Amino acid sequence: MIRTSLCDLLGIEHPILNAPMSRTAAAELAAAVSNAGGLGMIGGTTRGGAEWLRQQIRSTRALTDRPFGVGFVSSFSNIDELVQVALDERVAVINHSFSDPTAYVKAARDCGIRLFAQVQSLEQAKRAADAGVDAIIAQGGEAGGHTGTLGTMAFVPAVVDAVGSLPVLAAGGIADGRGLAAALMLGAVGVSMGTRFVASHQWGGGSWEQTPLLAAGTDDTIRTAVYDQIRGAEFPNGIADRVVRNAFNSKWEGRANEIDALRTELQHELEVAAGQGDSSVMDISGGEAVGLVRSLESAKTIIDRTVDEAARLLRDNAARLH
Ligand SMILES: Cc1cc2nc3c(=O)[nH]c(=O)nc-3n(C[C@H](O)[C@H](O)[C@H](O)COP(=O)(O)O)c2cc1C
C-alpha cells in the first residue's frame, strides 16, 4: 500500500487516477478504477452531450459505491451544460483542462465537489492555485492526447515548489510502478494515467484504436496540430495532440497552409476513416509511454501491479542508503 495525502483527500486506497479521456473513459473504466481503489474519471465530451454524461455518471454509480469524478476539455465552448450535470450529480471530483479554472471554483465548492485543474505551464499552475483549486495535475508533454511541451521530470517538481501545500499529481509518461515511484519522489501525491488505461479491457474506444497503440514503441508518437486544424478544434495556443505516428499525420505534419486550403476534403477523409476504423489515418491518442505498454489488461491488474511495483522500488531503494 502507498498512502498519500491524495488518498486522504478523496477517500481512496491508491493514489492513481485514470485520465478523463473524452468519450472513451466512460462508466465501465471509471467504475473499474474506483473499485480497484483508485479514482475513476469519466471524460465529459461535447460530442456526447449532457444526456450521455448523466447516463455515464449514473451507470458508474450503479457499478461502484466508491468516489469517482468527471473531467472536461474546458477550452471548448458549450461545456457549461455538461459542468452543470456533474455538479447536479455531485460527483466527487471535477477536473478542468486547457482553461483557467477560476470561474468553476465557487460552484464546485458550494456542491462539496473537489476541483482539480490539469495544467501544462507553471504560470497556469500558479493561476489555478490562486483560484483556489483543491489539486493540480501537472501534465508533461510526454502525455498522450492534448498536451504542452514541458517534460514531466522538470515540470512536476517546479509546480510542487510553486504551489505550496496544494496537492500535485503528475501526468505524462507514467505507465507502471517505476513512473509512480518517480512521481512521488518528484513531490507528487498521485498520478493520472491515460495511455496505460487505453490498453485496458474497460476502455471505451475500439480495438482498432488499441491495436496500433500496443504495437507502437517509444519512438513512434508525434505531437501534432494536424487533426485539430482540420477539425477546427478549440484548443489553446501551444497545445497539440500526441498520437501514434501513421501515414496520414506523417504526410500532413508541417503543411498548415495546404491543410487550410484542403480542409473540407480532409474533414471528409477523417469522417470516412472514422467509420472504417482506419488507424493509418485517424488520430490514435497515445503518449511516449506506449513503449511500456505491451498487453491489454484489466484496470485492476494495472493498478495492483503499479502500486506493488512502486512500493517494492521505494523499499528496495531505501536499502541503498548508508
Ligand atoms: C486517448 C486519450 C484521450 C485523452 N483525452 C483527454 C481529454 O479528453 N481531456 C483531458 O483533459 N485529457 C485527455 N487526455 C490526456 C490525459 O488527461 C493525461 O494527461 C495523459 O493521458 C497523461 O499521460 P499518459 O498518456 O502518458 O498517461 C487524453 C489522453 C489519452 C491517451
mmCIF file of C-alpha atoms and ligand atoms in Angstrom:
data_model
loop_
_atom_site.group_PDB
_atom_site.id
_atom_site.type_symbol
_atom_site.label_atom_id
_atom_site.label_comp_id
_atom_site.label_asym_id
_atom_site.label_seq_id
_atom_site.Cartn_x
_atom_site.Cartn_y
_atom_site.Cartn_z
ATOM 1 C CA MET A 1 0.000 0.000 0.000
ATOM 2 C CA ILE A 2 1.122 3.540 -0.728
ATOM 3 C CA ARG A 3 -0.844 6.133 1.187
ATOM 4 C CA THR A 4 -0.539 9.817 0.314
ATOM 5 C CA SER A 5 -2.467 12.963 1.178
ATOM 6 C CA LEU A 6 -4.447 12.424 -2.049
ATOM 7 C CA CYS A 7 -5.840 9.176 -0.609
ATOM 8 C CA ASP A 8 -6.981 11.086 2.487
ATOM 9 C CA LEU A 9 -8.401 13.983 0.453
ATOM 10 C CA LEU A 10 -10.520 11.699 -1.735
ATOM 11 C CA GLY A 11 -11.109 8.667 0.485
ATOM 12 C CA ILE A 12 -9.353 6.286 -1.926
ATOM 13 C CA GLU A 13 -6.826 3.471 -1.366
ATOM 14 C CA HIS A 14 -4.293 4.076 -4.141
ATOM 15 C CA PRO A 15 -3.035 7.452 -5.444
ATOM 16 C CA ILE A 16 -3.936 6.684 -9.064
ATOM 17 C CA LEU A 17 -6.486 8.290 -11.404
ATOM 18 C CA ASN A 18 -7.370 7.220 -14.887
ATOM 19 C CA ALA A 19 -7.201 10.283 -17.142
ATOM 20 C CA PRO A 20 -10.579 11.794 -18.093
ATOM 21 C CA MET A 21 -10.350 10.767 -21.757
ATOM 22 C CA SER A 22 -13.287 12.307 -23.631
ATOM 23 C CA ARG A 23 -15.865 9.652 -24.533
ATOM 24 C CA THR A 24 -13.505 6.670 -24.054
ATOM 25 C CA ALA A 25 -13.145 6.996 -20.275
ATOM 26 C CA ALA A 26 -16.773 6.115 -19.635
ATOM 27 C CA ALA A 27 -18.674 4.347 -16.841
ATOM 28 C CA GLU A 28 -17.026 0.947 -17.221
ATOM 29 C CA LEU A 29 -13.471 2.267 -16.875
ATOM 30 C CA ALA A 30 -14.274 4.818 -14.161
ATOM 31 C CA ALA A 31 -16.075 2.202 -12.058
ATOM 32 C CA ALA A 32 -13.308 -0.377 -12.541
ATOM 33 C CA VAL A 33 -10.630 2.100 -11.457
ATOM 34 C CA SER A 34 -12.634 3.204 -8.411
ATOM 35 C CA ASN A 35 -13.438 -0.394 -7.468
ATOM 36 C CA ALA A 36 -9.719 -1.198 -7.702
ATOM 37 C CA GLY A 37 -9.017 1.551 -5.145
ATOM 38 C CA GLY A 38 -8.052 4.431 -7.460
ATOM 39 C CA LEU A 39 -10.182 7.371 -8.545
ATOM 40 C CA GLY A 40 -12.135 6.655 -11.702
ATOM 41 C CA MET A 41 -12.639 9.605 -14.038
ATOM 42 C CA ILE A 42 -15.223 9.978 -16.799
ATOM 43 C CA GLY A 43 -14.231 12.096 -19.809
ATOM 44 C CA GLY A 44 -17.088 14.523 -20.447
ATOM 45 C CA THR A 45 -17.481 15.370 -24.113
ATOM 46 C CA THR A 46 -19.410 17.980 -26.041
ATOM 47 C CA ARG A 47 -19.915 15.357 -28.747
ATOM 48 C CA GLY A 48 -21.766 13.075 -26.341
ATOM 49 C CA GLY A 49 -23.634 15.940 -24.721
ATOM 50 C CA ALA A 50 -25.292 16.327 -21.339
ATOM 51 C CA GLU A 51 -27.508 13.258 -21.518
ATOM 52 C CA TRP A 52 -24.593 10.957 -22.345
ATOM 53 C CA LEU A 53 -22.674 12.347 -19.377
ATOM 54 C CA ARG A 54 -25.605 11.977 -16.985
ATOM 55 C CA GLN A 55 -26.049 8.376 -18.118
ATOM 56 C CA GLN A 56 -22.351 7.610 -17.619
ATOM 57 C CA ILE A 57 -22.380 9.112 -14.134
ATOM 58 C CA ARG A 58 -25.449 7.113 -13.163
ATOM 59 C CA SER A 59 -24.067 3.908 -14.676
ATOM 60 C CA THR A 60 -20.814 4.418 -12.778
ATOM 61 C CA ARG A 61 -22.772 4.888 -9.582
ATOM 62 C CA ALA A 62 -24.626 1.638 -10.266
ATOM 63 C CA LEU A 63 -21.276 -0.175 -10.644
ATOM 64 C CA THR A 64 -19.424 1.269 -7.647
ATOM 65 C CA ASP A 65 -20.180 2.871 -4.317
ATOM 66 C CA ARG A 66 -16.728 4.498 -4.278
ATOM 67 C CA PRO A 67 -15.872 8.079 -5.275
ATOM 68 C CA PHE A 68 -15.281 8.994 -8.904
ATOM 69 C CA GLY A 69 -15.004 12.176 -10.962
ATOM 70 C CA VAL A 70 -15.541 13.837 -14.313
ATOM 71 C CA GLY A 71 -13.058 15.818 -16.436
ATOM 72 C CA PHE A 72 -13.625 18.362 -19.183
ATOM 73 C CA VAL A 73 -11.734 19.905 -22.081
ATOM 74 C CA SER A 74 -12.715 23.321 -20.804
ATOM 75 C CA SER A 75 -11.406 25.341 -23.747
ATOM 76 C CA PHE A 76 -14.396 24.042 -25.739
ATOM 77 C CA SER A 77 -17.402 26.343 -25.902
ATOM 78 C CA ASN A 78 -20.687 24.852 -24.709
ATOM 79 C CA ILE A 79 -19.319 22.940 -21.740
ATOM 80 C CA ASP A 80 -21.451 24.808 -19.186
ATOM 81 C CA GLU A 81 -24.363 22.410 -19.554
ATOM 82 C CA LEU A 82 -22.007 19.451 -19.054
ATOM 83 C CA VAL A 83 -20.428 21.014 -15.979
ATOM 84 C CA GLN A 84 -23.916 21.577 -14.554
ATOM 85 C CA VAL A 85 -24.656 17.857 -14.949
ATOM 86 C CA ALA A 86 -21.510 16.960 -12.966
ATOM 87 C CA LEU A 87 -22.468 19.500 -10.291
ATOM 88 C CA ASP A 88 -26.075 18.280 -10.097
ATOM 89 C CA GLU A 89 -24.934 14.673 -9.858
ATOM 90 C CA ARG A 90 -22.497 15.543 -7.034
ATOM 91 C CA VAL A 91 -19.516 13.627 -8.384
ATOM 92 C CA ALA A 92 -16.508 13.611 -6.050
ATOM 93 C CA VAL A 93 -14.106 15.491 -8.344
ATOM 94 C CA ILE A 94 -14.346 17.749 -11.394
ATOM 95 C CA ASN A 95 -11.205 18.351 -13.456
ATOM 96 C CA HIS A 96 -10.759 21.207 -15.910
ATOM 97 C CA SER A 97 -8.084 21.001 -18.600
ATOM 98 C CA PHE A 98 -6.916 23.640 -21.077
ATOM 99 C CA SER A 99 -8.587 26.641 -19.448
ATOM 100 C CA ASP A 100 -8.349 28.926 -16.445
ATOM 101 C CA PRO A 101 -10.415 27.133 -13.749
ATOM 102 C CA THR A 102 -11.262 30.308 -11.781
ATOM 103 C CA ALA A 103 -14.861 30.539 -12.989
ATOM 104 C CA TYR A 104 -15.605 26.977 -11.846
ATOM 105 C CA VAL A 105 -14.267 27.066 -8.292
ATOM 106 C CA LYS A 106 -17.192 28.536 -6.346
ATOM 107 C CA ALA A 107 -19.938 26.324 -7.774
ATOM 108 C CA ALA A 108 -17.866 23.182 -7.143
ATOM 109 C CA ARG A 109 -17.109 24.252 -3.586
ATOM 110 C CA ASP A 110 -20.797 25.043 -2.931
ATOM 111 C CA CYS A 111 -21.637 21.487 -4.016
ATOM 112 C CA GLY A 112 -18.899 19.917 -1.880
ATOM 113 C CA ILE A 113 -17.040 18.784 -5.010
ATOM 114 C CA ARG A 114 -13.215 18.795 -5.219
ATOM 115 C CA LEU A 115 -11.997 20.892 -8.131
ATOM 116 C CA PHE A 116 -8.831 19.856 -9.990
ATOM 117 C CA ALA A 117 -7.023 21.657 -12.828
ATOM 118 C CA GLN A 118 -4.729 19.913 -15.294
ATOM 119 C CA VAL A 119 -2.030 22.376 -16.395
ATOM 120 C CA GLN A 120 0.857 22.499 -18.870
ATOM 121 C CA SER A 121 2.829 25.531 -17.640
ATOM 122 C CA LEU A 122 4.000 26.984 -14.351
ATOM 123 C CA GLU A 123 2.011 30.142 -14.964
ATOM 124 C CA GLN A 124 -1.186 28.110 -15.332
ATOM 125 C CA ALA A 125 -0.344 26.157 -12.172
ATOM 126 C CA LYS A 126 0.061 29.363 -10.151
ATOM 127 C CA ARG A 127 -3.149 30.821 -11.541
ATOM 128 C CA ALA A 128 -5.071 27.649 -10.658
ATOM 129 C CA ALA A 129 -3.591 27.672 -7.153
ATOM 130 C CA ASP A 130 -4.597 31.324 -6.712
ATOM 131 C CA ALA A 131 -8.090 30.481 -7.954
ATOM 132 C CA GLY A 132 -8.482 28.034 -5.070
ATOM 133 C CA VAL A 133 -8.478 24.616 -6.741
ATOM 134 C CA ASP A 134 -8.098 21.565 -4.491
ATOM 135 C CA ALA A 135 -5.326 19.888 -6.525
ATOM 136 C CA ILE A 136 -3.266 20.409 -9.634
ATOM 137 C CA ILE A 137 -2.400 17.822 -12.254
ATOM 138 C CA ALA A 138 0.944 18.801 -13.794
ATOM 139 C CA GLN A 139 0.899 17.293 -17.266
ATOM 140 C CA GLY A 140 4.191 16.807 -19.085
ATOM 141 C CA GLY A 141 4.413 16.790 -22.861
ATOM 142 C CA GLU A 142 5.131 13.039 -22.913
ATOM 143 C CA ALA A 143 1.402 12.601 -22.343
ATOM 144 C CA GLY A 144 -0.980 11.024 -24.774
ATOM 145 C CA GLY A 145 -3.714 13.232 -26.187
ATOM 146 C CA HIS A 146 -3.588 17.012 -25.980
ATOM 147 C CA THR A 147 -0.604 18.338 -24.119
ATOM 148 C CA GLY A 148 2.068 21.022 -23.874
ATOM 149 C CA THR A 149 5.819 20.788 -24.303
ATOM 150 C CA LEU A 150 7.400 20.757 -20.829
ATOM 151 C CA GLY A 151 8.762 17.399 -19.678
ATOM 152 C CA THR A 152 7.213 15.688 -16.635
ATOM 153 C CA MET A 153 10.588 15.257 -14.871
ATOM 154 C CA ALA A 154 11.285 19.000 -14.585
ATOM 155 C CA PHE A 155 7.713 20.295 -14.636
ATOM 156 C CA VAL A 156 6.272 18.344 -11.690
ATOM 157 C CA PRO A 157 8.819 19.434 -9.045
ATOM 158 C CA ALA A 158 8.638 23.026 -10.334
ATOM 159 C CA VAL A 159 4.870 23.000 -9.798
ATOM 160 C CA VAL A 160 5.295 21.376 -6.371
ATOM 161 C CA ASP A 161 7.690 24.183 -5.399
ATOM 162 C CA ALA A 162 5.370 26.876 -6.771
ATOM 163 C CA VAL A 163 2.044 25.941 -5.186
ATOM 164 C CA GLY A 164 2.933 25.470 -1.537
ATOM 165 C CA SER A 165 0.945 22.811 0.278
ATOM 166 C CA LEU A 166 -1.524 22.208 -2.556
ATOM 167 C CA PRO A 167 -1.561 18.546 -3.680
ATOM 168 C CA VAL A 168 0.080 17.996 -7.075
ATOM 169 C CA LEU A 169 -0.469 14.954 -9.295
ATOM 170 C CA ALA A 170 1.861 14.005 -12.124
ATOM 171 C CA ALA A 171 0.667 13.087 -15.615
ATOM 172 C CA GLY A 172 2.561 12.226 -18.777
ATOM 173 C CA GLY A 173 4.725 9.195 -19.394
ATOM 174 C CA ILE A 174 3.641 7.218 -16.325
ATOM 175 C CA ALA A 175 2.601 3.669 -17.121
ATOM 176 C CA ASP A 176 3.988 1.452 -14.371
ATOM 177 C CA GLY A 177 5.342 1.338 -10.825
ATOM 178 C CA ARG A 178 8.591 2.964 -11.862
ATOM 179 C CA GLY A 179 6.651 6.006 -13.023
ATOM 180 C CA LEU A 180 4.525 6.134 -9.867
ATOM 181 C CA ALA A 181 7.591 5.854 -7.601
ATOM 182 C CA ALA A 182 9.401 8.536 -9.604
ATOM 183 C CA ALA A 183 6.381 10.865 -9.446
ATOM 184 C CA LEU A 184 6.276 10.511 -5.658
ATOM 185 C CA MET A 185 9.997 11.323 -5.495
ATOM 186 C CA LEU A 186 9.313 14.478 -7.520
ATOM 187 C CA GLY A 187 6.894 15.580 -4.822
ATOM 188 C CA ALA A 188 3.628 14.488 -6.429
ATOM 189 C CA VAL A 189 0.980 12.861 -4.232
ATOM 190 C CA GLY A 190 -0.537 10.843 -7.057
ATOM 191 C CA VAL A 191 -0.599 10.173 -10.779
ATOM 192 C CA SER A 192 -3.082 10.420 -13.634
ATOM 193 C CA MET A 193 -2.524 7.775 -16.320
ATOM 194 C CA GLY A 194 -4.121 7.815 -19.755
ATOM 195 C CA THR A 195 -2.106 5.775 -22.238
ATOM 196 C CA ARG A 196 -1.796 2.793 -19.868
ATOM 197 C CA PHE A 197 -5.581 2.631 -19.419
ATOM 198 C CA VAL A 198 -6.242 2.836 -23.166
ATOM 199 C CA ALA A 199 -4.831 -0.703 -23.147
ATOM 200 C CA SER A 200 -7.360 -1.908 -20.587
ATOM 201 C CA HIS A 201 -10.385 -4.143 -21.071
ATOM 202 C CA GLN A 202 -12.645 -1.419 -19.714
ATOM 203 C CA TRP A 203 -11.538 1.398 -22.052
ATOM 204 C CA GLY A 204 -14.470 2.605 -24.155
ATOM 205 C CA GLY A 205 -12.801 3.027 -27.559
ATOM 206 C CA GLY A 206 -12.444 0.459 -30.337
ATOM 207 C CA SER A 207 -9.962 -2.418 -30.609
ATOM 208 C CA TRP A 208 -8.809 -0.818 -33.902
ATOM 209 C CA GLU A 209 -7.525 2.057 -31.726
ATOM 210 C CA GLN A 210 -5.879 -0.206 -29.137
ATOM 211 C CA THR A 211 -4.027 -2.417 -31.637
ATOM 212 C CA PRO A 212 -1.728 0.298 -33.071
ATOM 213 C CA LEU A 213 -1.109 1.669 -29.574
ATOM 214 C CA LEU A 214 0.032 -1.768 -28.389
ATOM 215 C CA ALA A 215 2.258 -2.173 -31.441
ATOM 216 C CA ALA A 216 3.844 1.298 -31.120
ATOM 217 C CA GLY A 217 7.237 1.790 -29.490
ATOM 218 C CA THR A 218 8.725 4.718 -27.607
ATOM 219 C CA ASP A 219 9.874 6.441 -30.820
ATOM 220 C CA ASP A 220 6.522 6.106 -32.552
ATOM 221 C CA THR A 221 4.465 9.070 -31.304
ATOM 222 C CA ILE A 222 4.175 12.547 -32.753
ATOM 223 C CA ARG A 223 2.852 15.774 -31.202
ATOM 224 C CA THR A 224 0.784 17.321 -33.947
ATOM 225 C CA ALA A 225 -1.793 20.035 -34.607
ATOM 226 C CA VAL A 226 -2.862 18.470 -37.904
ATOM 227 C CA TYR A 227 -6.129 16.923 -36.673
ATOM 228 C CA ASP A 228 -7.137 19.989 -34.622
ATOM 229 C CA GLN A 229 -6.534 22.231 -37.591
ATOM 230 C CA ILE A 230 -8.635 20.043 -39.880
ATOM 231 C CA ARG A 231 -11.497 19.797 -37.369
ATOM 232 C CA GLY A 232 -11.229 23.374 -36.071
ATOM 233 C CA ALA A 233 -10.940 22.003 -32.512
ATOM 234 C CA GLU A 234 -10.811 24.688 -29.832
ATOM 235 C CA PHE A 235 -7.520 24.136 -28.019
ATOM 236 C CA PRO A 236 -5.349 26.998 -26.709
ATOM 237 C CA ASN A 237 -2.127 28.079 -28.399
ATOM 238 C CA GLY A 238 0.801 25.842 -27.525
ATOM 239 C CA ILE A 239 -1.343 22.733 -27.087
ATOM 240 C CA ALA A 240 -1.104 19.900 -29.604
ATOM 241 C CA ASP A 241 -2.174 16.273 -29.774
ATOM 242 C CA ARG A 242 0.257 13.415 -29.058
ATOM 243 C CA VAL A 243 -0.800 10.493 -31.213
ATOM 244 C CA VAL A 244 0.701 7.353 -32.709
ATOM 245 C CA ARG A 245 2.557 8.233 -35.890
ATOM 246 C CA ASN A 246 0.808 6.994 -39.054
ATOM 247 C CA ALA A 247 0.783 7.595 -42.805
ATOM 248 C CA PHE A 248 -1.751 10.445 -42.573
ATOM 249 C CA ASN A 249 -0.135 12.549 -39.846
ATOM 250 C CA SER A 250 3.360 11.941 -41.287
ATOM 251 C CA LYS A 251 2.095 13.230 -44.631
ATOM 252 C CA TRP A 252 0.382 16.392 -43.314
ATOM 253 C CA GLU A 253 2.626 17.454 -40.421
ATOM 254 C CA GLY A 254 4.186 20.871 -41.158
ATOM 255 C CA ARG A 255 1.823 21.656 -44.046
ATOM 256 C CA ALA A 256 -0.572 24.048 -42.296
ATOM 257 C CA ASN A 257 -1.185 26.247 -45.347
ATOM 258 C CA GLU A 258 -2.113 23.322 -47.558
ATOM 259 C CA ILE A 259 -4.373 21.918 -44.834
ATOM 260 C CA ASP A 260 -6.239 25.230 -44.712
ATOM 261 C CA ALA A 261 -6.821 25.100 -48.451
ATOM 262 C CA LEU A 262 -7.999 21.457 -48.364
ATOM 263 C CA ARG A 263 -9.899 21.440 -45.088
ATOM 264 C CA THR A 264 -13.261 20.254 -46.421
ATOM 265 C CA GLU A 265 -11.697 17.308 -48.282
ATOM 266 C CA LEU A 266 -9.563 16.372 -45.287
ATOM 267 C CA GLN A 267 -12.549 16.549 -42.937
ATOM 268 C CA HIS A 268 -14.332 14.140 -45.229
ATOM 269 C CA GLU A 269 -11.311 11.824 -45.302
ATOM 270 C CA LEU A 270 -11.310 11.728 -41.478
ATOM 271 C CA GLU A 271 -15.043 11.022 -41.337
ATOM 272 C CA VAL A 272 -14.665 8.105 -43.733
ATOM 273 C CA ALA A 273 -11.635 6.785 -41.815
ATOM 274 C CA ALA A 274 -13.522 7.024 -38.511
ATOM 275 C CA GLY A 275 -16.367 4.996 -39.991
ATOM 276 C CA GLN A 276 -13.950 2.362 -41.256
ATOM 277 C CA GLY A 277 -11.773 2.289 -38.132
ATOM 278 C CA ASP A 278 -8.728 3.151 -40.229
ATOM 279 C CA SER A 279 -5.768 3.693 -37.902
ATOM 280 C CA SER A 280 -3.468 4.661 -40.768
ATOM 281 C CA VAL A 281 -5.476 7.905 -40.987
ATOM 282 C CA MET A 282 -7.157 8.522 -37.626
ATOM 283 C CA ASP A 283 -5.649 10.149 -34.547
ATOM 284 C CA ILE A 284 -4.800 7.345 -32.111
ATOM 285 C CA SER A 285 -4.013 9.307 -28.954
ATOM 286 C CA GLY A 286 -1.100 7.764 -27.092
ATOM 287 C CA GLY A 287 1.860 9.129 -25.149
ATOM 288 C CA GLU A 288 5.535 8.255 -25.113
ATOM 289 C CA ALA A 289 4.664 5.566 -22.571
ATOM 290 C CA VAL A 290 3.250 3.458 -25.424
ATOM 291 C CA GLY A 291 6.650 1.780 -25.433
ATOM 292 C CA LEU A 292 5.958 0.489 -21.918
ATOM 293 C CA VAL A 293 2.522 -0.883 -22.731
ATOM 294 C CA ARG A 294 2.517 -4.340 -24.265
ATOM 295 C CA SER A 295 -0.779 -6.003 -23.390
ATOM 296 C CA LEU A 296 -4.442 -5.425 -22.759
ATOM 297 C CA GLU A 297 -5.212 -5.955 -19.092
ATOM 298 C CA SER A 298 -7.967 -5.179 -16.633
ATOM 299 C CA ALA A 299 -7.850 -1.828 -14.847
ATOM 300 C CA LYS A 300 -7.489 -3.706 -11.547
ATOM 301 C CA THR A 301 -4.446 -5.671 -12.763
ATOM 302 C CA ILE A 302 -2.839 -2.424 -13.938
ATOM 303 C CA ILE A 303 -3.453 -0.646 -10.640
ATOM 304 C CA ASP A 304 -2.402 -3.565 -8.415
ATOM 305 C CA ARG A 305 0.835 -4.131 -10.313
ATOM 306 C CA THR A 306 1.664 -0.405 -10.489
ATOM 307 C CA VAL A 307 1.225 0.021 -6.736
ATOM 308 C CA ASP A 308 3.095 -3.218 -5.861
ATOM 309 C CA GLU A 309 5.994 -2.345 -8.134
ATOM 310 C CA ALA A 310 6.260 1.226 -6.840
ATOM 311 C CA ALA A 311 6.166 0.043 -3.215
ATOM 312 C CA ARG A 312 8.897 -2.546 -3.891
ATOM 313 C CA LEU A 313 11.074 0.043 -5.628
ATOM 314 C CA LEU A 314 10.675 2.570 -2.839
ATOM 315 C CA ARG A 315 11.564 -0.095 -0.223
ATOM 316 C CA ASP A 316 14.481 -1.598 -2.175
ATOM 317 C CA ASN A 317 15.976 1.768 -2.975
ATOM 318 C CA ALA A 318 15.927 2.790 0.677
ATOM 319 C CA ALA A 319 18.420 -0.075 1.215
ATOM 320 C CA ARG A 320 20.919 1.856 -0.906
ATOM 321 C CA LEU A 321 21.205 4.496 1.789
ATOM 322 C CA HIS A 322 24.216 4.152 4.088
HETATM 323 C C1 LIG B 1 -6.753 8.556 -25.513
HETATM 324 C C2 LIG B 1 -6.524 9.774 -24.681
HETATM 325 C C3 LIG B 1 -7.519 10.737 -24.614
HETATM 326 C C4 LIG B 1 -7.350 11.856 -23.803
HETATM 327 N N1 LIG B 1 -8.366 12.745 -23.701
HETATM 328 C C5 LIG B 1 -8.285 13.754 -22.792
HETATM 329 C C6 LIG B 1 -9.404 14.594 -22.545
HETATM 330 O O1 LIG B 1 -10.443 14.448 -23.149
HETATM 331 N N2 LIG B 1 -9.289 15.559 -21.607
HETATM 332 C C7 LIG B 1 -8.127 15.746 -20.912
HETATM 333 O O2 LIG B 1 -8.072 16.611 -20.050
HETATM 334 N N3 LIG B 1 -7.031 14.986 -21.148
HETATM 335 C C8 LIG B 1 -7.101 13.983 -22.053
HETATM 336 N N4 LIG B 1 -6.010 13.179 -22.268
HETATM 337 C C9 LIG B 1 -4.753 13.476 -21.550
HETATM 338 C C10 LIG B 1 -4.818 12.913 -20.150
HETATM 339 O O3 LIG B 1 -5.630 13.744 -19.332
HETATM 340 C C11 LIG B 1 -3.470 12.750 -19.437
HETATM 341 O O4 LIG B 1 -2.873 13.993 -19.190
HETATM 342 C C12 LIG B 1 -2.477 11.889 -20.168
HETATM 343 O O5 LIG B 1 -3.073 10.729 -20.668
HETATM 344 C C13 LIG B 1 -1.330 11.516 -19.240
HETATM 345 O O6 LIG B 1 -0.244 10.989 -19.951
HETATM 346 P P1 LIG B 1 -0.100 9.442 -20.365
HETATM 347 O O7 LIG B 1 -0.987 9.279 -21.540
HETATM 348 O O8 LIG B 1 1.337 9.304 -20.677
HETATM 349 O O9 LIG B 1 -0.532 8.617 -19.198
HETATM 350 C C14 LIG B 1 -6.142 12.047 -23.085
HETATM 351 C C15 LIG B 1 -5.151 11.078 -23.170
HETATM 352 C C16 LIG B 1 -5.318 9.946 -23.954
HETATM 353 C C17 LIG B 1 -4.216 8.916 -24.006
#
